[in-house]
């Protein structure tokens, strides 16, 4: 019998260590004060300016064309305009040697040509591996990592990403997304850790800590970025960068916790939400960017804008009449750095605003100190430690096996009528749009921004079709032509097969290009599932997708459904491992899989959302519930215990449960601990996730799992918008067990 601690507390020692090393403000030491005192206003405002690499390049990112820096433009940016940061948005990946050359060039100009030699922060979106580096190790997208529920694995993948980013001289990663995915329509759903604030806080914080963990030089590999602060992920229309209406209570209960947890663990930077909440663009919202961020959360890291977002206050959001007014509003609201990104309009305008006395120089000093402090914490002033050619074995075998492990652990078996694992004798028809489509396995932010160009991917990535052909050889018939346009041919092939493996997928897309009108699957994908089933084959559906597409119509025709998310380079291998039983699937949904496009209700909904006249109080009927995931073995839960005796004195509650593997195979389960508050002054959610553990058990083995819950786990944002714990009746739910008890205070 094993005893497991709550995953969060397992990392506590590391957390405290990290807090000590990178605690916000710790590096704001005398030498930085001295440096600041030597800086002119132009030098200070330059630090607050971030330009895209395109602004200092001769080439404009044409595929296949080697990158050429415009040396004069770079010199002007660094030596004359004193820019503090560059960012990468060239829409193409580069090789390790190209990156090294590029970063060395930037570093040399900074060292030799600028008066103060203040190093540059170079930001990049390395969101599932360093996806703009050809040789880097690419991992499943965050939504798949979240389905593993494996905090250590998320940390490991994030550490590799950070190391493979710094190895080529890049010191700032615009990752992780800490937005909580509250609408499946949103085009960035796959970049999140799912719909739950607690899970996002735990997994997101693990990612941040791993990226910022001090390396052999004593400095973190990169600064992580919690994005996008705040409330980006629930646009009312479902479309990216459109208005959200989020009352403060919900902001605090749902969207804030992951940012707060990551900040408490030393998060160095945040990026601001491009959109508006409650009618106010966040880039101009002093409540969010100062009252909440600085005064309440005490965040001392950098708040960088998103792409061109100061200008958008004028052109798009129309809260500012002029660019000057927009700069005033955003700096006054609390931003530290503007992702301008092409020119010096921000720099010049901010200098003017200071000269006119509208923005004080002390306000500028605050932002500059934050920027310099992050540079110092990263060791950028320590030349010996920060040289861009620091050796890391990029794309090592060990890193690749971590990616394979993550892909395998993410595989989520949604349905199985016994067809899986496949019988070793059965003949198989393999078809579907994702069968030989590498971009559909990777999703966006893969070698290009949208990730759609197969030619941009490195050679040697195995497609699902190739993997099936290699491993099942003569038992498999390939039908990449699908069934929609060649229905008769497809039906005949399905008729001649025992099983049809149908790989459905979504073309990669992200941000505005990823807006969709409906969650419905394309007609031709629905059609091939029907045709295969009607021909008598048993149907196994494999889903690669950016967000949960509605599968209600095809689900009855499918004997098994495997959700692969966006698993990356080892997606094909991981899927076939599950199909043939090499791997017993253990992934669990980090979100509620909706049944209807018009019913996008998360698991932690209010009681009234679960009642209607048809089903009474059982109206919450998603396709698959949050946390769902089947296995080839079976688990049995018993002895749920709740000890609340110490609550008055210690504010803690002990929860325990026994899990037993009662099937014939070794397997993994993910155990979720939910709290239900029965009566509260603000309508309580039906349940809220408060702890989880991953448990691996041999057939016949059992484990006793225990967790300690604290006051925060039972409190919520009250009518006065302050956290409150109201004593009374609560229940703990684990699997199908529940335990009701009274909390006294
Ligand atoms: C995205 C950010 C990203 C930035 C820089 C923006 O369009 O919203 O998530 O970090 O571009 O590439």
XYZ file of C-alpha atoms and ligand atoms in Angstrom:
757
model
C 0.000 0.000 0.000
C 1.357 3.396 -0.959
C 0.475 6.752 0.477
C 0.500 9.778 -1.757
C 0.639 13.381 -0.726
C -1.262 16.140 -2.467
C 0.727 17.058 -5.596
C 1.009 20.708 -4.668
C 2.609 20.075 -1.313
C 5.093 17.624 -2.872
C 6.668 20.587 -4.630
C 6.680 22.771 -1.571
C 10.362 22.508 -0.762
C 11.314 23.362 -4.324
C 8.807 26.172 -4.313
C 10.294 27.725 -1.197
C 13.774 27.386 -2.645
C 12.679 29.048 -5.844
C 10.878 31.784 -3.998
C 14.064 32.499 -2.147
C 16.091 32.645 -5.358
C 13.784 34.555 -7.654
C 11.524 36.342 -5.207
C 10.199 39.459 -6.918
C 12.137 42.420 -5.754
C 15.027 40.396 -4.364
C 17.263 41.459 -7.211
C 16.292 45.122 -7.123
C 19.593 45.710 -5.483
C 21.903 48.649 -5.138
C 23.785 48.044 -8.369
C 20.529 48.321 -10.294
C 19.683 51.527 -8.450
C 23.097 52.851 -9.404
C 22.572 51.832 -13.018
C 19.150 53.478 -13.067
C 20.611 56.695 -11.704
C 23.038 56.828 -14.640
C 20.320 56.363 -17.260
C 18.887 59.202 -19.315
C 15.145 59.407 -19.860
C 15.677 58.152 -23.440
C 17.591 55.151 -22.146
C 14.865 54.373 -19.648
C 11.997 54.632 -22.094
C 14.016 52.575 -24.559
C 14.072 49.761 -22.018
C 10.284 49.837 -22.038
C 10.231 49.354 -25.816
C 10.009 45.974 -27.490
C 10.483 45.649 -31.250
C 9.954 42.703 -33.524
C 13.020 41.265 -35.184
C 11.448 42.282 -38.480
C 12.078 45.907 -37.567
C 15.829 45.283 -37.566
C 16.130 42.810 -40.431
C 16.792 42.980 -44.133
C 14.996 39.767 -44.946
C 11.329 39.630 -44.188
C 11.005 35.996 -43.230
C 10.568 34.459 -46.662
C 10.569 30.658 -46.405
C 13.868 29.154 -47.427
C 15.737 32.480 -47.305
C 18.515 32.740 -44.713
C 17.912 35.483 -42.236
C 19.917 38.687 -42.605
C 20.020 41.311 -39.886
C 20.014 44.933 -40.967
C 23.071 45.886 -38.957
C 22.397 49.623 -39.094
C 18.808 49.191 -37.977
C 19.916 46.910 -35.148
C 22.587 49.411 -34.114
C 20.048 52.206 -34.157
C 17.610 50.164 -32.031
C 20.144 49.149 -29.425
C 22.729 51.931 -29.349
C 20.649 54.983 -30.238
C 17.101 54.097 -29.242
C 18.163 51.865 -26.308
C 15.447 49.248 -26.839
C 15.205 46.846 -23.957
C 13.725 43.914 -25.807
C 13.215 42.221 -29.159
C 10.707 39.541 -30.008
C 10.418 36.857 -32.552
C 7.457 36.726 -34.785
C 9.077 35.738 -37.997
C 6.731 33.171 -39.305
C 9.336 30.480 -39.728
C 11.590 28.279 -37.658
C 15.374 28.507 -37.899
C 18.205 26.082 -37.362
C 20.327 26.060 -34.239
C 23.282 27.622 -36.065
C 21.120 30.388 -37.559
C 19.740 31.182 -34.120
C 23.180 31.247 -32.562
C 24.478 33.605 -35.225
C 21.494 35.856 -34.837
C 21.645 36.018 -31.070
C 25.429 36.471 -31.062
C 25.034 39.410 -33.432
C 22.478 41.046 -31.153
C 24.623 40.374 -28.122
C 27.728 41.847 -29.761
C 25.982 45.045 -30.773
C 24.674 45.400 -27.231
C 28.096 44.871 -25.716
C 30.177 46.912 -28.066
C 27.942 49.698 -29.305
C 25.537 50.744 -26.576
C 26.637 53.193 -23.904
C 25.533 51.150 -20.916
C 25.644 47.686 -22.491
C 22.318 46.669 -20.940
C 21.529 43.221 -22.295
C 18.465 42.528 -24.404
C 15.506 40.405 -23.408
C 14.616 38.330 -26.460
C 11.083 36.949 -26.302
C 9.707 33.989 -28.223
C 6.580 31.816 -28.208
C 8.147 28.466 -27.306
C 4.792 27.068 -26.300
C 5.180 23.301 -26.772
C 8.909 22.991 -27.054
C 10.972 25.681 -28.735
C 8.733 25.441 -31.776
C 10.681 28.024 -33.810
C 13.899 25.992 -33.593
C 14.133 23.243 -36.217
C 16.097 20.801 -34.046
C 14.095 21.382 -30.844
C 12.074 18.750 -29.014
C 8.393 19.385 -29.584
C 5.842 18.228 -27.021
C 2.069 17.780 -27.033
C 0.200 21.075 -26.723
C -0.764 22.082 -23.178
C -4.257 20.616 -23.403
C -2.693 17.187 -23.976
C -0.128 17.720 -21.209
C -3.015 18.594 -18.901
C -4.737 15.313 -19.807
C -1.754 13.482 -18.290
C -2.430 15.217 -14.937
C 1.241 14.477 -14.373
C 2.717 17.552 -12.704
C 6.269 16.186 -12.855
C 5.957 15.471 -16.554
C 4.641 18.977 -17.261
C 7.653 20.289 -15.334
C 10.063 18.063 -17.231
C 8.723 19.114 -20.637
C 8.826 22.770 -19.604
C 12.400 22.492 -18.370
C 13.539 20.927 -21.643
C 11.721 23.665 -23.564
C 13.414 26.341 -21.484
C 16.867 24.796 -21.855
C 16.489 24.342 -25.602
C 15.404 27.968 -25.816
C 18.262 29.423 -23.784
C 20.735 27.161 -25.545
C 20.458 29.358 -28.633
C 20.603 32.583 -26.614
C 16.882 33.260 -26.166
C 16.083 34.234 -22.595
C 12.343 34.999 -22.444
C 9.545 32.563 -23.182
C 6.006 33.832 -23.819
C 4.593 30.777 -22.092
C 2.678 29.279 -20.332
C -0.872 30.285 -21.128
C -2.541 30.484 -17.711
C -5.951 31.345 -19.141
C -8.693 29.001 -17.958
C -10.567 27.590 -20.961
C -14.176 28.486 -20.283
C -15.449 28.377 -23.841
C -14.556 25.484 -26.133
C -15.160 27.690 -29.172
C -12.134 29.821 -28.405
C -9.286 29.302 -30.875
C -6.662 29.062 -28.134
C -8.387 26.287 -26.179
C -5.531 23.874 -26.960
C -2.954 26.242 -25.475
C -4.588 25.997 -22.051
C -4.463 23.423 -19.274
C -8.231 23.035 -19.487
C -11.338 24.449 -17.888
C -10.489 24.184 -14.203
C -8.799 26.982 -12.228
C -7.177 24.666 -9.684
C -5.735 22.270 -12.272
C -4.498 25.224 -14.331
C -2.886 26.698 -11.227
C -1.088 23.462 -10.332
C 0.053 22.531 -13.836
C 0.774 26.115 -14.904
C 2.828 26.773 -11.789
C 4.780 23.560 -12.358
C 5.583 24.813 -15.871
C 6.670 28.245 -14.605
C 8.853 26.835 -11.837
C 10.519 24.384 -14.181
C 11.284 27.058 -16.779
C 12.676 29.414 -14.171
C 14.502 26.798 -12.129
C 18.145 27.827 -11.719
C 20.423 25.871 -14.035
C 24.117 25.023 -13.663
C 25.024 28.700 -14.024
C 22.855 29.474 -10.989
C 20.412 31.407 -13.163
C 17.078 30.390 -14.648
C 17.158 29.326 -18.295
C 14.396 31.734 -19.282
C 11.850 34.066 -17.767
C 8.400 32.536 -18.099
C 5.345 34.604 -19.038
C 1.928 34.070 -17.513
C -0.495 35.034 -20.213
C -2.840 36.637 -20.867
C -3.638 38.700 -17.809
C -6.666 38.649 -17.290
C -9.940 37.114 -18.447
C -8.868 36.468 -22.079
C -10.326 32.988 -22.392
C -14.051 33.551 -22.138
C -15.066 35.864 -24.980
C -18.837 36.041 -25.087
C -18.930 35.344 -28.824
C -16.349 32.577 -28.538
C -14.178 34.506 -31.014
C -10.636 35.547 -30.181
C -10.078 39.076 -28.871
C -13.750 39.914 -28.593
C -15.465 41.302 -25.484
C -15.811 39.317 -22.301
C -18.257 40.162 -19.544
C -16.788 38.818 -16.360
C -18.036 40.030 -13.006
C -15.329 40.612 -10.429
C -16.397 37.578 -8.386
C -15.890 35.286 -11.356
C -12.645 37.004 -12.245
C -11.386 36.187 -8.775
C -12.769 32.663 -8.486
C -12.058 31.366 -11.977
C -9.445 33.422 -13.813
C -7.153 34.801 -11.131
C -6.043 31.648 -9.225
C -3.537 30.336 -11.822
C -1.851 33.748 -12.096
C -1.789 34.186 -8.345
C -0.262 30.740 -7.802
C 2.367 31.312 -10.491
C 3.225 34.734 -9.079
C 3.625 33.251 -5.618
C 6.088 30.806 -7.185
C 8.213 33.608 -8.664
C 6.690 34.161 -12.131
C 8.866 36.859 -13.698
C 6.648 38.312 -16.410
C 3.057 38.519 -17.595
C 1.495 39.460 -20.929
C -1.707 41.435 -21.032
C -5.028 40.257 -22.485
C -5.529 41.859 -25.915
C -9.269 42.060 -25.505
C -11.686 43.928 -23.261
C -13.497 42.901 -20.107
C -16.717 44.612 -19.069
C -16.261 47.303 -21.699
C -12.695 48.225 -20.774
C -9.722 47.075 -22.866
C -7.400 45.429 -20.366
C -4.420 47.427 -21.659
C -6.145 50.530 -20.324
C -7.622 49.017 -17.172
C -6.020 50.442 -14.055
C -8.104 48.238 -11.809
C -6.655 45.082 -13.378
C -3.119 46.331 -14.042
C -2.475 48.273 -10.868
C -5.059 47.706 -8.142
C -5.261 43.973 -8.618
C -1.858 43.189 -10.112
C 0.464 45.396 -8.114
C -1.353 46.435 -4.970
C -3.239 43.278 -4.208
C -1.071 40.537 -5.730
C 2.181 42.419 -5.159
C 3.518 41.431 -8.588
C 6.904 43.034 -9.224
C 7.753 41.423 -12.538
C 7.302 42.824 -16.041
C 3.849 43.459 -17.531
C 4.341 43.436 -21.303
C 1.568 44.370 -23.727
C 0.452 41.974 -26.406
C 1.107 42.663 -30.113
C 0.400 46.294 -31.125
C -2.133 46.571 -28.359
C -1.478 50.168 -27.398
C -2.267 51.277 -30.941
C -5.409 49.153 -30.833
C -6.764 51.322 -28.019
C -7.162 53.938 -30.758
C -7.928 52.032 -33.951
C -9.882 49.080 -32.659
C -11.217 49.638 -29.165
C -11.786 53.383 -29.549
C -11.146 54.375 -25.961
C -8.365 56.774 -26.974
C -8.569 59.595 -29.505
C -4.903 59.559 -30.354
C -1.882 57.317 -30.022
C -0.515 59.688 -27.411
C -3.642 59.279 -25.337
C -3.383 55.501 -25.736
C 0.221 55.486 -24.497
C -0.852 57.609 -21.552
C -3.744 55.307 -20.709
C -1.723 52.096 -20.858
C 1.336 53.361 -18.964
C -0.905 55.016 -16.422
C -2.858 51.760 -16.106
C 0.339 49.858 -15.333
C 2.127 48.346 -18.347
C 5.927 48.178 -18.222
C 6.858 47.310 -21.759
C 5.156 47.849 -25.106
C 5.287 45.188 -27.816
C 5.190 48.117 -30.226
C 6.475 46.342 -32.511
C 7.781 48.038 -35.700
C 8.970 51.543 -34.833
C 9.721 54.131 -32.147
C 6.321 55.773 -31.922
C 5.797 54.436 -28.409
C 9.275 55.508 -27.299
C 8.970 59.045 -28.668
C 5.443 59.506 -27.392
C 6.280 58.353 -23.896
C 9.264 60.737 -23.770
C 6.887 63.540 -24.751
C 4.404 62.555 -22.060
C 7.149 62.686 -19.424
C 8.397 66.045 -20.746
C 4.862 67.396 -20.480
C 4.586 66.129 -16.918
C 1.628 63.843 -17.647
C 3.650 60.769 -16.719
C 6.159 61.175 -13.941
C 9.719 59.983 -14.262
C 9.276 57.984 -11.083
C 6.535 56.012 -12.820
C 9.016 55.279 -15.618
C 11.633 54.283 -13.033
C 9.277 51.709 -11.563
C 8.905 49.939 -14.905
C 12.604 50.186 -15.739
C 13.558 48.706 -12.372
C 11.227 45.773 -13.029
C 12.816 45.214 -16.441
C 16.373 45.487 -15.129
C 15.536 43.183 -12.219
C 14.339 40.438 -14.561
C 17.499 40.854 -16.623
C 19.566 40.561 -13.502
C 17.688 37.511 -12.208
C 18.338 35.843 -15.554
C 22.043 36.488 -15.152
C 22.205 38.627 -18.277
C 24.582 41.088 -16.636
C 26.864 38.200 -15.758
C 28.586 37.739 -19.097
C 30.248 34.433 -18.299
C 26.904 32.819 -17.497
C 24.753 34.215 -20.237
C 26.740 33.541 -23.356
C 24.313 32.372 -26.017
C 26.365 29.398 -27.079
C 25.995 27.666 -23.707
C 25.924 23.952 -24.495
C 22.746 21.979 -24.222
C 22.103 18.837 -26.182
C 19.171 20.119 -28.233
C 16.775 17.381 -29.289
C 18.577 14.685 -27.270
C 17.240 11.139 -27.147
C 16.236 11.692 -23.530
C 14.187 14.779 -24.453
C 12.517 12.904 -27.281
C 11.556 10.089 -24.958
C 9.949 12.651 -22.652
C 7.883 13.862 -25.610
C 6.867 10.272 -26.428
C 6.003 9.664 -22.779
C 3.869 12.809 -22.707
C 2.042 11.822 -25.901
C 1.376 8.346 -24.519
C 0.192 9.597 -21.131
C -2.123 12.133 -22.748
C -4.086 9.577 -24.807
C -7.627 9.605 -23.466
C -9.910 6.683 -24.162
C -13.369 8.193 -24.257
C -15.323 5.108 -25.291
C -14.589 1.414 -25.710
C -17.104 -1.318 -26.516
C -14.363 -3.890 -26.245
C -12.889 -3.372 -29.711
C -9.685 -2.045 -28.148
C -7.019 -3.179 -27.778
C -7.261 -4.452 -31.347
C -7.399 -8.169 -31.872
C -4.064 -9.221 -33.343
C -5.808 -11.074 -36.153
C -8.209 -8.369 -37.290
C -7.953 -6.671 -40.650
C -7.982 -2.905 -40.511
C -9.101 -0.124 -42.785
C -7.301 3.125 -42.015
C -8.815 6.363 -43.264
C -9.661 9.923 -42.422
C -8.295 13.410 -43.033
C -5.773 13.214 -40.186
C -4.323 9.875 -41.249
C -1.407 11.371 -43.128
C -1.578 14.933 -41.969
C 1.337 16.061 -39.811
C 0.045 19.589 -39.061
C -3.184 18.116 -37.660
C -1.084 16.209 -35.106
C 0.850 19.280 -34.025
C -1.550 22.220 -34.057
C -0.481 25.846 -34.367
C 2.790 27.336 -33.088
C 4.600 24.567 -34.945
C 7.492 25.827 -37.100
C 5.177 28.629 -38.224
C 2.569 30.611 -36.312
C -0.466 28.792 -37.706
C 1.414 25.525 -38.137
C -0.420 24.665 -41.353
C 2.490 24.374 -43.767
C 3.682 20.750 -44.021
C 6.824 21.895 -45.851
C 7.923 23.845 -42.762
C 8.130 20.685 -40.627
C 11.368 18.719 -40.282
C 11.656 15.464 -42.197
C 11.148 12.139 -40.492
C 7.932 12.680 -38.558
C 5.809 9.584 -38.740
C 2.144 9.998 -39.704
C -0.536 7.778 -38.234
C -0.962 6.081 -41.610
C 2.755 5.281 -41.796
C 2.832 4.015 -38.225
C -0.130 1.712 -38.838
C 1.420 0.442 -42.066
C 4.755 -0.215 -40.332
C 3.307 -1.998 -37.372
C 0.264 -3.795 -38.732
C 1.744 -4.450 -42.183
C -0.437 -6.628 -44.390
C -3.393 -6.460 -41.995
C -4.042 -2.823 -42.835
C -5.625 -1.279 -45.950
C -5.012 2.438 -46.383
C -7.859 4.564 -47.601
C -6.534 8.105 -47.355
C -9.137 9.033 -49.937
C -11.725 8.704 -47.146
C -15.299 8.036 -48.005
C -17.069 11.243 -48.801
C -16.208 11.603 -52.455
C -15.572 7.959 -53.148
C -18.261 6.476 -50.984
C -18.675 3.206 -52.877
C -14.984 2.402 -52.915
C -14.756 3.295 -49.235
C -17.776 1.205 -48.267
C -16.411 -1.808 -50.096
C -13.095 -1.480 -48.269
C -14.850 -1.087 -44.928
C -17.032 -4.097 -45.704
C -13.904 -6.173 -46.279
C -12.319 -5.066 -42.954
C -12.977 -6.061 -39.354
C -12.139 -2.652 -37.946
C -12.022 0.852 -39.429
C -9.575 3.227 -37.736
C -10.768 6.702 -38.678
C -8.454 9.614 -37.941
C -10.507 12.781 -37.703
C -8.844 16.139 -37.326
C -8.980 19.872 -37.366
C -6.721 22.015 -39.526
C -4.422 23.913 -37.142
C -5.346 27.487 -36.382
C -4.877 29.964 -33.562
C -5.868 33.495 -32.504
C -8.091 35.343 -35.016
C -7.482 32.883 -37.861
C -8.816 30.178 -35.528
C -12.274 31.713 -35.074
C -15.004 29.267 -36.044
C -18.767 29.555 -36.442
C -19.674 26.202 -34.961
C -18.176 23.305 -33.034
C -19.786 20.870 -35.444
C -17.491 18.397 -37.180
C -17.218 18.894 -40.944
C -19.855 16.896 -42.854
C -17.331 14.685 -44.610
C -15.897 13.566 -41.265
C -19.351 12.659 -39.980
C -20.019 10.836 -43.253
C -17.014 8.522 -43.183
C -17.814 7.350 -39.668
C -21.358 6.495 -40.736
C -20.303 4.828 -43.942
C -17.724 2.665 -42.190
C -20.179 1.608 -39.502
C -22.957 0.918 -41.987
C -20.599 -1.336 -43.930
C -20.307 -3.570 -40.905
C -16.787 -2.702 -39.743
C -16.241 -1.952 -36.087
C -15.271 1.683 -35.894
C -12.428 3.221 -33.902
C -12.396 7.013 -34.066
C -9.148 8.854 -33.302
C -9.597 12.562 -32.696
C -6.906 15.174 -33.253
C -8.369 18.538 -32.481
C -7.790 22.135 -31.391
C -10.925 22.126 -29.226
C -13.724 19.680 -28.470
C -15.709 19.309 -31.681
C -19.224 17.966 -31.303
C -19.244 14.198 -31.851
C -22.816 13.458 -30.743
C -23.846 12.325 -34.221
C -20.955 9.926 -34.734
C -20.611 8.619 -31.202
C -23.279 5.902 -31.602
C -21.455 4.563 -34.677
C -18.109 4.402 -32.919
C -17.101 1.315 -30.966
C -14.158 3.175 -29.516
C -13.023 6.792 -29.396
C -9.467 7.868 -28.604
C -8.878 11.555 -27.986
C -5.296 12.347 -29.027
C -5.525 16.188 -28.636
C -2.497 17.679 -30.479
C 0.174 15.189 -29.466
C 3.095 16.383 -31.608
C 5.873 14.299 -33.174
C 5.101 11.071 -31.326
C 1.367 11.259 -31.809
C 1.236 8.429 -34.330
C 3.307 6.095 -32.180
C 1.321 6.924 -29.048
C -2.027 6.351 -30.793
C -0.981 2.971 -32.223
C 0.483 2.020 -28.817
C -2.996 2.500 -27.397
C -4.764 0.809 -30.308
C -2.669 -2.351 -30.133
C -2.448 -2.406 -26.341
C 1.283 -1.642 -26.025
C 0.153 1.173 -23.754
C -2.815 1.055 -21.418
C -4.379 4.531 -21.766
C -4.458 6.698 -18.671
C -5.241 10.220 -19.928
C -8.263 11.983 -18.425
C -10.210 14.935 -19.781
C -9.068 18.320 -18.416
C -12.392 19.746 -19.598
C -16.035 18.832 -20.020
C -16.613 17.367 -23.482
C -19.809 19.095 -24.689
C -22.638 17.200 -26.333
C -24.307 20.191 -27.992
C -22.825 23.378 -29.438
C -25.422 25.355 -27.551
C -24.724 23.768 -24.193
C -21.185 24.658 -23.250
C -21.442 24.252 -19.508
C -18.366 23.477 -17.387
C -18.367 20.828 -14.657
C -18.284 23.433 -11.859
C -21.578 24.978 -12.900
C -24.313 26.223 -10.570
C -27.159 23.913 -9.436
C -29.647 25.817 -11.618
C -27.614 24.906 -14.701
C -28.228 21.248 -13.990
C -32.012 21.382 -13.896
C -34.628 21.566 -16.584
C -38.118 20.224 -17.167
C -36.915 17.218 -19.097
C -34.298 15.823 -16.756
C -35.201 17.434 -13.433
C -32.008 18.038 -11.513
C -30.022 15.803 -13.837
C -29.944 18.072 -16.847
C -26.193 18.422 -17.068
C -25.524 15.822 -19.752
C -22.207 16.497 -21.445
C -20.855 14.031 -23.978
C -18.166 13.090 -21.446
C -17.641 14.560 -18.011
C -14.601 16.485 -16.815
C -11.969 13.982 -15.656
C -13.347 11.144 -17.790
C -10.901 8.620 -19.215
C -11.175 4.834 -19.607
C -8.519 2.191 -19.179
C -8.028 -1.427 -20.294
C -8.148 -2.331 -16.640
C -10.692 -1.414 -13.970
C -10.365 0.536 -10.769
C -12.464 0.235 -7.676
C -12.783 2.995 -5.071
C -13.575 2.435 -1.393
C -13.169 3.795 2.150
C -13.527 7.486 1.468
C -12.707 9.112 4.807
C -12.892 12.744 5.803
C -11.417 13.891 9.091
C -12.568 17.398 9.915
C -11.819 17.184 13.639
C -8.754 19.441 13.414
C -10.458 22.099 11.369
C -11.146 24.539 14.246
C -7.601 24.492 15.499
C -5.490 23.887 12.371
C -7.776 24.827 9.514
C -7.085 21.527 7.781
C -9.079 18.481 6.759
C -7.683 15.073 5.951
C -9.198 13.162 3.056
C -8.363 9.570 2.199
C -9.535 6.970 -0.297
C -8.476 3.502 -1.355
C -8.080 2.678 -5.036
C -7.721 -0.882 -6.213
C -6.861 -2.198 -9.645
C -9.456 -4.960 -9.986
C -8.736 -5.696 -13.654
C -6.157 -7.897 -15.309
C -3.643 -5.312 -16.466
C -1.366 -2.769 -14.849
C -2.849 0.677 -15.320
C -3.027 4.294 -14.313
C -5.902 6.229 -12.875
C -6.224 9.904 -12.082
C -8.006 10.556 -8.818
C -9.894 13.824 -8.489
C -11.031 15.244 -5.164
C -14.010 17.594 -5.399
C -15.540 19.789 -2.706
C -19.225 20.645 -2.646
C -20.532 23.460 -0.482
C -24.218 22.703 0.191
C -25.455 26.171 1.122
C -23.654 29.486 0.710
C -24.454 33.188 0.519
C -23.311 33.167 -3.108
C -24.789 30.303 -5.128
C -22.229 27.494 -4.777
C -20.866 25.475 -7.692
C -22.081 21.875 -7.704
C -18.480 20.845 -7.072
C -14.977 22.266 -7.350
C -11.733 20.376 -7.905
C -9.472 20.766 -4.904
C -6.819 18.058 -5.306
C -5.745 15.315 -7.664
C -3.249 12.466 -7.814
C -2.040 10.083 -10.454
C -1.819 6.453 -9.339
C -0.123 3.547 -11.123
C -1.244 0.124 -9.984
C -0.401 -3.419 -10.962
C -3.324 -5.775 -11.400
C -4.671 -6.696 -7.975
C -2.774 -3.917 -6.148
C -4.327 -1.127 -4.168
C -3.183 2.207 -2.796
C -4.378 4.463 -0.029
C -4.295 8.080 -1.197
C -4.474 10.980 1.225
C -4.738 14.731 0.862
C -4.778 17.643 3.258
C -7.245 20.373 2.357
C -7.048 23.835 3.863
C -9.372 26.753 4.507
C -8.869 28.149 1.012
C -10.282 24.933 -0.405
C -13.635 25.620 1.230
C -13.851 29.362 0.683
C -15.111 31.495 -2.166
C -15.434 35.159 -3.092
C -18.258 36.474 -0.982
C -20.870 39.160 -1.521
C -18.335 41.817 -0.503
C -15.847 40.404 -3.033
C -13.555 39.212 -0.250
C -12.657 35.554 0.353
C -15.024 33.969 2.842
C -15.458 30.579 4.431
C -18.979 29.886 5.595
C -19.205 26.977 8.037
C -21.925 24.412 7.392
C -22.492 21.290 5.371
C -19.931 20.209 2.770
C -19.323 17.033 0.800
C -16.173 15.526 -0.607
C -16.608 13.578 -3.844
C -14.064 11.108 -5.179
C -15.096 9.020 -8.185
C -18.636 7.875 -7.322
C -18.067 8.051 -3.559
C -19.107 10.985 -1.448
C -18.837 11.978 2.194
C -20.969 14.657 3.794
C -19.761 16.479 6.899
C -20.125 19.681 8.902
C -17.463 22.341 9.065
C -17.401 24.291 12.338
C -15.353 27.370 12.977
C -0.343 36.511 -28.985
C 0.582 36.210 -27.818
C 2.004 36.042 -28.324
C 2.406 37.302 -29.065
C 3.843 37.276 -29.563
C 0.185 37.633 -29.845
O -0.545 37.785 -31.014
O -1.621 36.837 -28.483
O 0.140 35.065 -27.130
O 2.854 35.788 -27.249
O 1.542 37.464 -30.177
O 4.001 36.388 -30.594
